[in-house]
Every structure is written in C-alpha cells, then in structure tokens.
XYZ file of C-alpha atoms in Angstrom:
171
model
C 157.332 137.094 86.350
C 160.613 138.321 85.674
C 161.780 140.392 82.280
C 162.120 137.395 80.470
C 159.092 136.251 81.083
C 157.404 139.101 79.655
C 159.229 138.731 76.613
C 158.282 134.970 76.226
C 154.712 136.334 76.638
C 154.574 138.981 74.256
C 156.689 136.333 71.849
C 153.931 134.469 71.968
C 151.028 136.564 71.720
C 152.441 137.622 68.321
C 153.009 134.467 66.651
C 152.331 131.517 68.930
C 153.707 129.092 65.809
C 157.540 129.741 66.985
C 160.003 127.214 68.000
C 161.417 126.533 71.398
C 164.516 127.070 69.894
C 163.415 130.437 68.127
C 161.812 131.924 71.283
C 164.740 130.606 73.246
C 167.092 132.640 70.912
C 164.969 136.114 70.942
C 165.162 136.003 75.212
C 168.683 134.497 75.436
C 168.306 130.990 76.729
C 169.073 127.761 75.529
C 165.669 125.466 74.671
C 165.299 123.493 77.764
C 164.615 126.500 80.203
C 163.336 128.121 77.837
C 160.588 125.497 77.282
C 160.326 125.038 81.548
C 159.319 128.671 81.825
C 156.707 128.736 78.871
C 155.569 125.048 80.714
C 155.469 127.039 83.887
C 153.167 130.042 82.658
C 150.938 127.293 81.269
C 150.627 125.470 84.596
C 150.196 129.037 86.298
C 146.943 129.880 83.972
C 149.055 132.897 82.582
C 149.366 131.122 78.944
C 145.091 130.113 78.733
C 145.764 128.522 75.316
C 146.963 128.220 72.442
C 145.306 129.517 69.187
C 145.264 130.111 65.385
C 143.256 133.484 64.980
C 140.545 133.329 61.907
C 139.802 136.483 59.447
C 135.793 135.690 59.730
C 135.246 138.326 56.541
C 137.074 135.099 54.710
C 135.142 132.112 56.378
C 132.070 134.456 55.368
C 131.485 136.015 58.775
C 131.172 139.769 57.697
C 128.687 141.195 60.305
C 129.609 141.941 63.928
C 126.828 142.757 66.227
C 127.298 143.992 69.688
C 124.108 143.376 71.217
C 123.550 145.080 75.176
C 121.061 143.381 77.472
C 118.747 144.247 79.955
C 116.961 142.218 81.780
C 114.029 142.534 85.137
C 115.113 139.181 86.393
C 118.530 139.564 88.359
C 118.323 135.658 90.176
C 120.686 133.741 90.533
C 118.492 130.807 88.271
C 117.747 133.205 85.790
C 121.215 133.867 85.616
C 122.622 130.510 85.330
C 120.144 129.502 82.853
C 120.539 132.756 80.640
C 124.244 131.976 80.561
C 124.514 128.391 80.016
C 122.136 129.343 76.938
C 123.897 131.845 75.158
C 127.254 130.453 76.052
C 126.044 127.490 73.423
C 124.838 129.722 70.762
C 128.426 129.460 68.319
C 127.593 132.870 67.226
C 128.758 135.166 70.671
C 132.151 135.162 70.454
C 131.601 137.030 73.614
C 129.749 137.329 76.898
C 129.983 139.679 79.649
C 127.850 140.452 82.834
C 127.948 144.472 83.067
C 128.026 147.369 85.523
C 125.947 150.188 84.405
C 122.423 150.852 82.692
C 122.976 147.796 80.763
C 122.814 144.614 82.473
C 124.921 142.079 79.272
C 126.857 142.714 76.371
C 127.605 139.943 73.672
C 129.782 140.565 70.447
C 128.222 138.341 68.000
C 129.866 137.501 64.704
C 127.268 136.578 61.757
C 127.114 136.141 57.971
C 124.576 138.893 57.498
C 121.401 140.858 58.700
C 119.119 137.615 57.637
C 121.847 135.095 59.781
C 121.477 137.824 62.591
C 117.548 138.271 62.547
C 117.584 134.101 63.147
C 120.061 134.571 65.671
C 117.515 137.265 67.817
C 114.398 135.303 67.315
C 116.264 132.534 69.205
C 118.175 134.524 71.834
C 114.465 136.546 72.586
C 112.606 133.335 72.733
C 115.050 131.514 75.453
C 114.285 133.947 78.184
C 112.241 137.213 78.638
C 114.597 140.074 78.412
C 113.155 143.352 79.107
C 115.320 144.760 76.281
C 117.723 144.410 73.693
C 119.609 146.712 71.787
C 121.790 145.534 68.564
C 125.146 147.736 67.123
C 125.850 147.302 63.735
C 129.839 147.422 63.307
C 130.464 149.533 60.068
C 134.368 148.856 60.377
C 137.354 146.970 61.741
C 139.573 150.260 63.096
C 141.118 147.681 65.354
C 141.484 144.299 66.675
C 144.252 142.580 68.590
C 144.274 139.362 71.314
C 147.563 140.523 72.058
C 146.887 141.964 76.400
C 149.433 144.859 77.308
C 151.825 143.682 79.170
C 153.623 144.704 82.331
C 157.188 146.708 82.303
C 159.158 144.177 83.302
C 160.619 144.641 87.225
C 163.268 146.740 87.424
C 166.117 145.150 88.774
C 167.045 145.648 92.365
C 170.686 147.145 93.439
C 172.149 144.520 96.220
C 173.711 147.307 97.660
C 171.640 149.887 97.837
C 173.225 151.864 100.915
C 176.279 152.496 98.468
C 174.022 153.646 95.552
C 174.632 157.567 95.775
C 178.215 157.063 97.008
C 179.223 154.963 93.538
C 176.548 157.625 91.318
C 179.335 160.806 93.345
C 182.555 158.834 92.224
C 180.849 158.339 88.524
C 180.802 154.224 89.037
C-alpha cells in the first residue's frame, strides 16, 4: 500500500458515502484509477465492508455491557458450540477469545437492565460456564470505527549514494 491507498482508506473510514469522484479529487486521481484502487483494496480484504454506523441510543439500545466469561471446558467441541451459539445472539456486537484470567469477552448492547437479564439467562442456559461477570458502561467517552492507519511509506531516492553530496551543495 502506498500513500494514496492510505489516504483513500482514511477518507472511506470517515465517510464511506463519498463518491469516487470526490475521493479521487481529494487524493489526486481521476475516477477510474481511484475506483480500481478501491476495488483492489476490497479484493485484498483491506476493506472488509462498507456499512452505516447507527446510534444505539436513538434506536432504544441504551445499555452497553462488557461480559467476561470463564469456562472449565476448553475442548474444541465446547468452543465450537459456544462460538456458534453466542455468534447467533444479535445483542452480541463483539466476541473475543482472550488470553489471561478471562476466557471470553463480549460486548453486548441491549435496551435496558430487563433486556440484559433476559440475555444473561439465555447465555447461561446454553452451556455450563464457570463464571460470568458483567460490567455496565455508564458513559461512552470515545467510540470510533476508524483504525489508526500506518504512516505512508517514505519515498526512496533513486540514487542514494548521491544524497550526501547533493545535500552538501544545497540541492
């Protein structure tokens, strides 16, 4: 990826509704080369998908819960069954297998405490769990979907052996 690809990615992370013409103008490309770069980034899996980011509070989903899970069973069969079940629960927005003192971490979004209680009861009825700890978010301080992009690659000189000599003469 070069500097133009990174600029395209930064723009799309901020607003995926930008037209190809607008993106091209901002990165210094015409529409066709810009579109080809975006298609390549999608084909390479760098751009996973383009989605709308919704406001959960305006949809009546004002409670975010971080759920830590410990299990006594670490078999592949148990993990597959657990992963399939939890992945099918629409309230679970993120699901991670962890290293350390917790085996799994979920980010769950629901309407209220009553909705979380119903979710919790479904969760613990699926498979035996050693420990489930719920942490309730009181305030969202920062939320972004934009990944920190690496710095663009530095341009290399075509004749690196001349660089010190050119610098000495002020060129």
